Short mmCIF file of N, CA, C and O and ligand atoms in Angstrom, two decimals:
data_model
loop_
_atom_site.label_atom_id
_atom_site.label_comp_id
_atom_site.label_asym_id
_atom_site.label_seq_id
_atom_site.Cartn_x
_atom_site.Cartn_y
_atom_site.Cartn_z
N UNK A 1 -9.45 -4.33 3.94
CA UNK A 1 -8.42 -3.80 3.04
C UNK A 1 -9.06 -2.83 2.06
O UNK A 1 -10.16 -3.03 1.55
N UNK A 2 -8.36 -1.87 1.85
CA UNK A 2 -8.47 -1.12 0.60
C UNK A 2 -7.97 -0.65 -0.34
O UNK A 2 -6.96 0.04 -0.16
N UNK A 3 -8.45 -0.83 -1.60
CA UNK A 3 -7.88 -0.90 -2.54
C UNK A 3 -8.32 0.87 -3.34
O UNK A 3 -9.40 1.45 -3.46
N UNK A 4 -7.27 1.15 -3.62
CA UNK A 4 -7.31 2.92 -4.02
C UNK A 4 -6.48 3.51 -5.68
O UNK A 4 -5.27 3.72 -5.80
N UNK A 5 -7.28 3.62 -6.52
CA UNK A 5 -6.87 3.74 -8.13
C UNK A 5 -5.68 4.93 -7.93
O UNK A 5 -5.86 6.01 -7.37
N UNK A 6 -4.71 4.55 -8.41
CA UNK A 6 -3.63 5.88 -8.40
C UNK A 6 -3.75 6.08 -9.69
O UNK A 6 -4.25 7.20 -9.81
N UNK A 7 -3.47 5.32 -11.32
CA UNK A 7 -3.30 6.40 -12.25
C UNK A 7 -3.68 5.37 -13.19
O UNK A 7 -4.26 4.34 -12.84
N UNK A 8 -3.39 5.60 -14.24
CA UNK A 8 -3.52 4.66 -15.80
C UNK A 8 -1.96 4.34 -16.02
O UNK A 8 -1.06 5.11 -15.67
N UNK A 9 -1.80 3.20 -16.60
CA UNK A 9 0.04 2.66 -16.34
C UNK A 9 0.41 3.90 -17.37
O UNK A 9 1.56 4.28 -17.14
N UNK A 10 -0.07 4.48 -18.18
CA UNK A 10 0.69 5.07 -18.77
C UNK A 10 0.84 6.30 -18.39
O UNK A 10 1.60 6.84 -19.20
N UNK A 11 0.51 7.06 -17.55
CA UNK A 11 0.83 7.79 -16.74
C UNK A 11 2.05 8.19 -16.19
O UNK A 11 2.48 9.33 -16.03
N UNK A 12 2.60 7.00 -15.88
CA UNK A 12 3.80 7.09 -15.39
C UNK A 12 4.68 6.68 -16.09
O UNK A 12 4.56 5.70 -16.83
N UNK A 13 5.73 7.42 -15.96
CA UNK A 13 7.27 6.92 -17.15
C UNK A 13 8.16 6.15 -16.32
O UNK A 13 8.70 6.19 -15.22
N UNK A 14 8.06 5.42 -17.40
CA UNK A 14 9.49 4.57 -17.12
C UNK A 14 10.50 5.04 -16.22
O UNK A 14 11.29 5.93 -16.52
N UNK A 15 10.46 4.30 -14.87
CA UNK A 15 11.45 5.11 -13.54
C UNK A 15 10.81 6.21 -12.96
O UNK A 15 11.40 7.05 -12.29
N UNK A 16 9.22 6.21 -13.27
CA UNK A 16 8.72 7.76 -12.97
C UNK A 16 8.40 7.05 -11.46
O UNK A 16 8.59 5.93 -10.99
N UNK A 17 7.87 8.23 -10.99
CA UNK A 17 6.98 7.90 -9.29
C UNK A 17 5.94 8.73 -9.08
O UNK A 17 5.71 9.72 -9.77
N UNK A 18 5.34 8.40 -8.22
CA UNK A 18 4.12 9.31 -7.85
C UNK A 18 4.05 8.85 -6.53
O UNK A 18 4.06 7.69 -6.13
N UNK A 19 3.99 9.95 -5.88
CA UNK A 19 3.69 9.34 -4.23
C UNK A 19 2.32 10.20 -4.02
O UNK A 19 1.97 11.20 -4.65
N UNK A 20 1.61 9.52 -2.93
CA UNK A 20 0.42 9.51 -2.30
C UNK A 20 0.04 9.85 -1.11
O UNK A 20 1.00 9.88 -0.34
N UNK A 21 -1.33 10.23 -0.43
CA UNK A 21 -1.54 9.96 0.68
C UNK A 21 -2.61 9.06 0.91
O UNK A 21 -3.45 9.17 0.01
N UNK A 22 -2.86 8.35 1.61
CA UNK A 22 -3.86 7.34 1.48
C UNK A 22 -4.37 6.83 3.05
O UNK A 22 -4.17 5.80 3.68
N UNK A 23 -4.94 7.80 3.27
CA UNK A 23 -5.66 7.88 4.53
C UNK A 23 -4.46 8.34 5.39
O UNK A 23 -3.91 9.38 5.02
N UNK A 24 -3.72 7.33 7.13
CA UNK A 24 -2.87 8.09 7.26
C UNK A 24 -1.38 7.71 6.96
O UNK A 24 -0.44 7.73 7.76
N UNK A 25 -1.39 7.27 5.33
CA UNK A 25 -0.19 6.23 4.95
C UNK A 25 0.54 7.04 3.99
O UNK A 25 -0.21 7.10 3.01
N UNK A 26 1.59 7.68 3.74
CA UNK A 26 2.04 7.82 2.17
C UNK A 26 2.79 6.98 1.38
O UNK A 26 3.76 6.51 1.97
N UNK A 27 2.68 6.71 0.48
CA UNK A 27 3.19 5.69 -0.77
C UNK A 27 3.98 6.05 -1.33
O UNK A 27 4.06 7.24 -1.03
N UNK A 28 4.88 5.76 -2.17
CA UNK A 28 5.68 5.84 -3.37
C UNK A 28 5.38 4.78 -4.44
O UNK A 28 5.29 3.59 -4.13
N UNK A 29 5.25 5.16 -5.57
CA UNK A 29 5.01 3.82 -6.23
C UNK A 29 5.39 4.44 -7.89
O UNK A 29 5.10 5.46 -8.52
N UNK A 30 6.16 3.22 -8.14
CA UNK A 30 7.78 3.56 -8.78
C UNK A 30 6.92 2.59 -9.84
O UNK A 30 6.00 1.83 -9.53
N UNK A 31 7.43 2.79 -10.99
CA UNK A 31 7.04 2.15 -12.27
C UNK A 31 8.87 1.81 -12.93
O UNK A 31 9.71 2.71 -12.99
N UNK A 32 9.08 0.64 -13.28
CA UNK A 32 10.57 0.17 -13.40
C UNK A 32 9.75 -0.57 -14.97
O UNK A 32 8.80 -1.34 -14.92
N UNK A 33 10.27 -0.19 -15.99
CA UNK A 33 9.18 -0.98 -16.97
C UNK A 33 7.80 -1.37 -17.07
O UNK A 33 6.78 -0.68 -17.02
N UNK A 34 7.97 -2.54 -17.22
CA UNK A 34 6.49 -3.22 -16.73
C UNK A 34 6.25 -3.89 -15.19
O UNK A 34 5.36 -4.57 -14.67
N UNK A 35 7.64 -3.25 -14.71
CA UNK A 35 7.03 -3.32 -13.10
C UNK A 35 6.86 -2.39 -12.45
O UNK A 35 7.45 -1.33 -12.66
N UNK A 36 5.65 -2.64 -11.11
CA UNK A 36 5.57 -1.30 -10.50
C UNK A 36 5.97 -1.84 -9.08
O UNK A 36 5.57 -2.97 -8.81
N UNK A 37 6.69 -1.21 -8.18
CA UNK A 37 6.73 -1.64 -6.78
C UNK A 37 6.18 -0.12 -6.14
O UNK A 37 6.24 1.03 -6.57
N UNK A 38 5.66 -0.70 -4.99
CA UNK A 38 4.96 0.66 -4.12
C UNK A 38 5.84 0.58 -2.86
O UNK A 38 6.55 -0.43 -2.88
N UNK A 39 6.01 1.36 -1.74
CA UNK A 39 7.02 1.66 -0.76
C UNK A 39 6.15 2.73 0.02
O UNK A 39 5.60 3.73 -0.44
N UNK A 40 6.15 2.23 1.39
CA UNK A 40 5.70 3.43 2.55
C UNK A 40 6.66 4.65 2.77
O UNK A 40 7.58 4.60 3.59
N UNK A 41 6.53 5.21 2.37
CA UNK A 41 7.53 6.36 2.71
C UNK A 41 7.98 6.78 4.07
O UNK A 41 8.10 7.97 4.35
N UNK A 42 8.13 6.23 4.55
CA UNK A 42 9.11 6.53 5.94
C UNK A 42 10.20 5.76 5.76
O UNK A 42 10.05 4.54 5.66
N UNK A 43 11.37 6.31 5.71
CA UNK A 43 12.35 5.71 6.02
C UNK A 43 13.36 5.15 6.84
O UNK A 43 14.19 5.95 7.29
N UNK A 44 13.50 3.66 7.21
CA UNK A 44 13.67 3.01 8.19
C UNK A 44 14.90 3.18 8.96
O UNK A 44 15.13 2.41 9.89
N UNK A 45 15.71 4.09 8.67
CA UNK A 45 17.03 5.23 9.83
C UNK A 45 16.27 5.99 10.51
O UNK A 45 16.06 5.89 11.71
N UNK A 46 15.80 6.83 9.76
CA UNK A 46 14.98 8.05 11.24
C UNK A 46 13.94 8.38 10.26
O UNK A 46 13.88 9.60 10.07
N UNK A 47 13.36 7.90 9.79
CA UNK A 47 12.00 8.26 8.94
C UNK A 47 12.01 9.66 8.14
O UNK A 47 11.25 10.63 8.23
N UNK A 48 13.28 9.42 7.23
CA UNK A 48 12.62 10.39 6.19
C UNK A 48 11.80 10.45 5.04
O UNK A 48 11.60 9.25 4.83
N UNK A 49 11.27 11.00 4.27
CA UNK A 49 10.65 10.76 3.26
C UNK A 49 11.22 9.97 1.88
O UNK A 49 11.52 10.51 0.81
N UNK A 50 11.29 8.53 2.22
CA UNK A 50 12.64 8.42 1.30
C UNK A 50 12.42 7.94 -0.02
O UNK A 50 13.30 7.53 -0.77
N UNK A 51 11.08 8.02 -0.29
CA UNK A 51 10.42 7.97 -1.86
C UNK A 51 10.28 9.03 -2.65
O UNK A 51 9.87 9.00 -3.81
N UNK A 52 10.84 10.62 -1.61
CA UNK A 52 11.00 11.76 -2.78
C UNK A 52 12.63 11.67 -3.28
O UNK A 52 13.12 12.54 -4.00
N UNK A 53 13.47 10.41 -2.75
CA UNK A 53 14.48 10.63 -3.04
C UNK A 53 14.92 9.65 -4.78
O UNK A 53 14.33 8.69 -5.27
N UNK A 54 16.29 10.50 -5.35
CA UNK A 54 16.67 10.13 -6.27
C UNK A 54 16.78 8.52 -7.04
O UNK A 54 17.84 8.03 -6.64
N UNK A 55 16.26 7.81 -7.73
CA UNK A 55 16.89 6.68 -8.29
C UNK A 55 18.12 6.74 -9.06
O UNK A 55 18.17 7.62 -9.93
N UNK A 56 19.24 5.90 -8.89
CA UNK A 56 20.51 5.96 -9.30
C UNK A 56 20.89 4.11 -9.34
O UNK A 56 20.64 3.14 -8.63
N UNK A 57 21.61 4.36 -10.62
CA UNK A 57 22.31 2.84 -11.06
C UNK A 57 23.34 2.47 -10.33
O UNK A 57 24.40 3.10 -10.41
N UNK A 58 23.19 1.31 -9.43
CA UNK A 58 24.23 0.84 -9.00
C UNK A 58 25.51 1.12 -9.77
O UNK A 58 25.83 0.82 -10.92
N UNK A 59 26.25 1.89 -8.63
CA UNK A 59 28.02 1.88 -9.35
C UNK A 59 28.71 1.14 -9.31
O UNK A 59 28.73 0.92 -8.10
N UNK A 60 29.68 0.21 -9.92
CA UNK A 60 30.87 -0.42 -9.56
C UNK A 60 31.77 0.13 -10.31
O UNK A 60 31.54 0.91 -11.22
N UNK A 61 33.21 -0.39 -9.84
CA UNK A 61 34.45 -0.43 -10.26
C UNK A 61 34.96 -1.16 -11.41
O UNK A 61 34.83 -2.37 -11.22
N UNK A 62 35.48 -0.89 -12.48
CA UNK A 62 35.51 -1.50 -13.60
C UNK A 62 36.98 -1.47 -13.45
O UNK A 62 37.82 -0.63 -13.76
N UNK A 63 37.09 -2.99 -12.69
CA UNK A 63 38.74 -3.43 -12.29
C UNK A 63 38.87 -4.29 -13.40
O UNK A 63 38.06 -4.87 -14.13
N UNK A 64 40.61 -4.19 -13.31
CA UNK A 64 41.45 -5.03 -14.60
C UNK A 64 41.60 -6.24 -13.48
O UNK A 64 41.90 -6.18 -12.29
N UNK A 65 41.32 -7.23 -14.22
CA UNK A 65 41.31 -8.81 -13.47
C UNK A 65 42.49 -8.90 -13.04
O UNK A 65 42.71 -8.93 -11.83
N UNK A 66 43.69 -8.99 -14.16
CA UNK A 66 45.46 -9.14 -13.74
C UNK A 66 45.75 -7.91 -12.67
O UNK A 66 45.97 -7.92 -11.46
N UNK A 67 45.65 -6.80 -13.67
CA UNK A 67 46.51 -5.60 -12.84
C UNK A 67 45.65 -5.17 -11.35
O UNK A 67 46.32 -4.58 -10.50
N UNK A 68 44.66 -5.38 -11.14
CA UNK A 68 43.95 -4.55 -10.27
C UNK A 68 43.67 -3.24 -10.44
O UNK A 68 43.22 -2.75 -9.41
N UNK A 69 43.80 -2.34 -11.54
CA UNK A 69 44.23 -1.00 -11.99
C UNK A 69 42.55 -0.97 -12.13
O UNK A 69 41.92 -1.98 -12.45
N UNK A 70 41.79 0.65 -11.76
CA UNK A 70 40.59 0.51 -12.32
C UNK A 70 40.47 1.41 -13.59
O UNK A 70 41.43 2.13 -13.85
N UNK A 71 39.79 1.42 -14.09
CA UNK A 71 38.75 1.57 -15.88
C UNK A 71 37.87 2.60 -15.47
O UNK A 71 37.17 3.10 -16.35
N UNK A 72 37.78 2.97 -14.46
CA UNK A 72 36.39 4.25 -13.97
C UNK A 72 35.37 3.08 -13.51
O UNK A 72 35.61 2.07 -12.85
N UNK A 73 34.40 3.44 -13.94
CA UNK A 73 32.94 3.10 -13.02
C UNK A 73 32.13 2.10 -14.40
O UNK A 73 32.24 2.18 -15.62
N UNK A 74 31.40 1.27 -13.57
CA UNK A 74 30.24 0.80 -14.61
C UNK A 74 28.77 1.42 -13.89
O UNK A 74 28.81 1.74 -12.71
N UNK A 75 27.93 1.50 -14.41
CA UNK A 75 26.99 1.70 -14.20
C UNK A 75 25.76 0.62 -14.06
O UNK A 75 24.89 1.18 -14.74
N UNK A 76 25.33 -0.31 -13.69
CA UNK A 76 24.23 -1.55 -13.26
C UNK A 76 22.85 -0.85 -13.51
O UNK A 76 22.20 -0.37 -12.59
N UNK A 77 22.45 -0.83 -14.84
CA UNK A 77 21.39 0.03 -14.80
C UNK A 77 20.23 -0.89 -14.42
O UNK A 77 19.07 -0.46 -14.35
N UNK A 78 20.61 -2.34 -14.16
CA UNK A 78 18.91 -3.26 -14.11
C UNK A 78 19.19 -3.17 -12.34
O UNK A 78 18.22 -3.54 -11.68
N UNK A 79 20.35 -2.73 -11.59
CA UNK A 79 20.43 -2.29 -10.35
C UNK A 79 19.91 -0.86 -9.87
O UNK A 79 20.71 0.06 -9.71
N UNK A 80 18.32 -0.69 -9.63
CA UNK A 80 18.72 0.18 -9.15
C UNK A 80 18.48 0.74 -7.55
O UNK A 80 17.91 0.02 -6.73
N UNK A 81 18.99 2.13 -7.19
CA UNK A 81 18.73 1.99 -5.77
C UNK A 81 18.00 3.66 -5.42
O UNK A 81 18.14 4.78 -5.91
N UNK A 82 17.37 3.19 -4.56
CA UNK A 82 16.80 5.21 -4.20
C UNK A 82 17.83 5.28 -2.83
O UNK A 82 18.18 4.46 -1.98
N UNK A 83 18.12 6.74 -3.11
CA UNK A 83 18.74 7.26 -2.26
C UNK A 83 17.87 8.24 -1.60
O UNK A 83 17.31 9.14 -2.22
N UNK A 84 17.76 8.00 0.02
CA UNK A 84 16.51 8.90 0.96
C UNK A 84 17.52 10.62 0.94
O UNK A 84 18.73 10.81 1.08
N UNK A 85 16.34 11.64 0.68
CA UNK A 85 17.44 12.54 0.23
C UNK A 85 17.69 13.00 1.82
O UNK A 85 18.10 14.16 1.86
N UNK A 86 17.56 12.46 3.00
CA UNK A 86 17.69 13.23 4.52
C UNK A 86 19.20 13.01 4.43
O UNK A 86 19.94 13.96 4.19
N UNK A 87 19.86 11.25 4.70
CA UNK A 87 21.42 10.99 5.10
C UNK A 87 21.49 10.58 3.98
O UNK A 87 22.65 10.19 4.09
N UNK A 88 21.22 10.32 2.94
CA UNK A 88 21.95 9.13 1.76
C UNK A 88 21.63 7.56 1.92
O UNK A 88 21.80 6.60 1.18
N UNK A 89 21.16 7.71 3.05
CA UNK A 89 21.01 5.67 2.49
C UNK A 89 20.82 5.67 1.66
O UNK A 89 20.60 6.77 1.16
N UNK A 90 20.72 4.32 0.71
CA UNK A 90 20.51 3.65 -0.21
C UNK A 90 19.29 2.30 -0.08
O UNK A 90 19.21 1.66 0.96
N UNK A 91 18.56 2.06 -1.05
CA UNK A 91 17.73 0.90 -0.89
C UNK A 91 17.23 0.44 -2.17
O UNK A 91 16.52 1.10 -2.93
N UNK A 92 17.75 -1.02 -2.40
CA UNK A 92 16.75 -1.51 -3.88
C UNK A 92 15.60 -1.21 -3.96
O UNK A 92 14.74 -1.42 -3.10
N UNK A 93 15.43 -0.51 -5.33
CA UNK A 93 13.95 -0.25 -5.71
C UNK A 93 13.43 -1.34 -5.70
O UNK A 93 12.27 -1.19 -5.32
N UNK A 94 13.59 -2.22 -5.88
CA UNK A 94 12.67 -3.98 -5.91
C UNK A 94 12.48 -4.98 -4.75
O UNK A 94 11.53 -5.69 -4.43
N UNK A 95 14.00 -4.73 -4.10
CA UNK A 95 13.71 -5.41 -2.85
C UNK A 95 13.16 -4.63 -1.76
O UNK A 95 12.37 -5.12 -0.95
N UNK A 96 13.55 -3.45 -1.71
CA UNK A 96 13.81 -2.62 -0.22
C UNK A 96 14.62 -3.05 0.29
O UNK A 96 14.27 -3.28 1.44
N UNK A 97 15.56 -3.32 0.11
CA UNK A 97 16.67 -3.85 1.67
C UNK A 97 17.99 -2.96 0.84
O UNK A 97 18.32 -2.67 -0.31
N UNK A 98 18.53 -2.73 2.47
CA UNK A 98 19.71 -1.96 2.04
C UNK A 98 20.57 -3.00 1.69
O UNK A 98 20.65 -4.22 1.80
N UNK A 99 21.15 -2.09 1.23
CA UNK A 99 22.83 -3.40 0.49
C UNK A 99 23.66 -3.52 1.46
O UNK A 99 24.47 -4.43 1.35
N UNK A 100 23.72 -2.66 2.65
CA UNK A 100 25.13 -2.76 3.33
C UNK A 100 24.30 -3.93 4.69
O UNK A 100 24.87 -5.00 4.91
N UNK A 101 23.36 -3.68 5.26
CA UNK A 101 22.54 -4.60 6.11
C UNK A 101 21.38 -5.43 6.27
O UNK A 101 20.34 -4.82 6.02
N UNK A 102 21.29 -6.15 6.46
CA UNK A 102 19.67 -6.76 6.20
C UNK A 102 18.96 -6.23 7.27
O UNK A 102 17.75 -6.43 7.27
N UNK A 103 19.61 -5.41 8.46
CA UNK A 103 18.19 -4.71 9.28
C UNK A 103 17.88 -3.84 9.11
O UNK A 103 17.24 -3.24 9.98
N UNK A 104 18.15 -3.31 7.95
CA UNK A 104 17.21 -1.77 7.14
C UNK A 104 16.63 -2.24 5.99
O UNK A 104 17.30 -2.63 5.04
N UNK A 105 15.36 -2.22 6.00
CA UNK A 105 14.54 -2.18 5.11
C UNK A 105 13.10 -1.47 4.85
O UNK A 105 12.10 -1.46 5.57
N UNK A 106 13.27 -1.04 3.88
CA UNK A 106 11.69 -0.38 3.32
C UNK A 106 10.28 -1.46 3.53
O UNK A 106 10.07 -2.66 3.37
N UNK A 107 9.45 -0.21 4.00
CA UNK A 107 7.91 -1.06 4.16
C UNK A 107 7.22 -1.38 2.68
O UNK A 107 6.66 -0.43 2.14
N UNK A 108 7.22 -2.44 2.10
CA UNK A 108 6.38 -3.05 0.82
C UNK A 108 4.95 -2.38 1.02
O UNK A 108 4.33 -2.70 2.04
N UNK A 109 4.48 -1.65 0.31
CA UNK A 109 3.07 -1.37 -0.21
C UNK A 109 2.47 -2.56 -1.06
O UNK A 109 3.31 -2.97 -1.86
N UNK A 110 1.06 -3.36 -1.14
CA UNK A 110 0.80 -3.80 -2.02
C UNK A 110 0.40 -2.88 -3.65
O UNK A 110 -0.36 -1.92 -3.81
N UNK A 111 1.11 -3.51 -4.52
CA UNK A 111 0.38 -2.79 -5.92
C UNK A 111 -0.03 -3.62 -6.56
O UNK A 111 0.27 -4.79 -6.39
N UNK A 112 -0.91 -3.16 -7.56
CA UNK A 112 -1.79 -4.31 -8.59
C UNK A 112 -2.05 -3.39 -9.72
O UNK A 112 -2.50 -2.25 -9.55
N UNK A 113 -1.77 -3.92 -10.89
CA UNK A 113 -1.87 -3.22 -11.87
C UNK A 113 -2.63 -4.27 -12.72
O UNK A 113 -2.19 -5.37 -13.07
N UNK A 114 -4.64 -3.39 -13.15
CA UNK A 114 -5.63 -4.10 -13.95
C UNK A 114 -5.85 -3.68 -14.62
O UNK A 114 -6.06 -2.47 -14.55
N UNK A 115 -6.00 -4.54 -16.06
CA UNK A 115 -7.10 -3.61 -16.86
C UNK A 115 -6.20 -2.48 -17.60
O UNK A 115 -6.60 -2.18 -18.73
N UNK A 116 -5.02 -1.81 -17.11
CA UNK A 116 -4.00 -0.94 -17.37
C UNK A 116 -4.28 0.40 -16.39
O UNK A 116 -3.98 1.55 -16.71
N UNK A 117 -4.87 0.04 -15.27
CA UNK A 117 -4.66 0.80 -14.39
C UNK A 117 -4.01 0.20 -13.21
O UNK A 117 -3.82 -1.01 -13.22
N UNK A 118 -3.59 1.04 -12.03
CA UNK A 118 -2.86 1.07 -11.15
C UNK A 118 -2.94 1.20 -9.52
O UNK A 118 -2.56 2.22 -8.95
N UNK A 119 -3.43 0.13 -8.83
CA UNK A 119 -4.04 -0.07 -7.94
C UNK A 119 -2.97 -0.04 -6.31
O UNK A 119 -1.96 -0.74 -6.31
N UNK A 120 -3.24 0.61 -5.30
CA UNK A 120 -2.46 0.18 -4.16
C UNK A 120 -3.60 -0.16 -3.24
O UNK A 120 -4.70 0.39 -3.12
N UNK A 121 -2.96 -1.44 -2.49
CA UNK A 121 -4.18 -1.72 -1.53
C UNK A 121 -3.67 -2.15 -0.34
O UNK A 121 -2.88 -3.09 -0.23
N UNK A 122 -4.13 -1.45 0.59
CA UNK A 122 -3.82 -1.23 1.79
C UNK A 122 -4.72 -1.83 2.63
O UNK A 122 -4.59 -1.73 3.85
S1 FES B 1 16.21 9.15 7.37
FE1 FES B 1 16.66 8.22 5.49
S2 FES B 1 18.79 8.10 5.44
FE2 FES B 1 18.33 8.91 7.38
#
C-alpha cells in the first residue's frame, strides 16, 4: 500500500476538492468540515469524471401536511450530493451510493488525515 501527502487540512475549504493522480488512479478528495472523504473518479454509469462535478444540497419539497399544497423547496444542507457533470447522476458525498439504486456506487479511496495533514493511501 501507499500512502501519498495531498495537502495541509487547511488547504482545503470547507466543501473544497482537489483531485489527483496517483500513479494510474485519480482521486477526488472532498473536505465536508472536519471530514474528508476521497472517491476514485470514474464514474460508475459510463465512467465519467465524476469528482470534477458540482456539490449540491439535497432538495426537497416543503409540503403542507393537511393541504398537500407545496412552500417551494428546502434545501438539506448536511445532505449533500455530487452531481457527475457527463448525465447528472447524483451520489452522496459520504456514502457514494446513489439515492435512486443501491447498484450505483462510487469507489471509496482510503483518506487519513495526521498531524493536520492529508493523506490518501492506496
Ligand atoms: S458517466 Fe456519470 S452520469 Fe453518466
Amino acid at each position: 500500500m501507499q500512502t501519498v501527502r495531498i495537502g495541509a487540512v487547511e488547504e482545503f475549504e470547507d466543501r473544497g476538492k482537489r483531485v489527483v493522480t496517483i500513479g494510474d488512479a485519480e482521486i477526488g478528495i472532498f473536505r465536508l468540515g472536519d471530514e474528508f472523504h476521497a472517491w476514485h473518479n470514474t464514474c460508475p454509469h459510463q465512467g465519467g469524471p465524476v469528482c470534477q462535478g458540482r456539490l449540491y444540497a439535497l432538495v426537497q419539497e416543503n409540503l403542507d401536511e393537511a393541504t398537500k399544497q407545496s412552500h417551494g423547496r428546502l434545501y438539506d444542507e448536511d445532505k449533500l450530493n455530487i452531481v457527475c457533470p457527463w448525465h447528472g447522476l447524483e451520489f452522496d458525498i459520504r456514502t457514494g451510493q446513489h439515492p435512486g439504486t443501491s447498484e450505483l456506487a462510487l469507489e471509496r479511496a482510503t483518506v487519513q488525515v495526521d498531524g493536520g495533514e492529508v493523506y490518501v493511501l492506496l
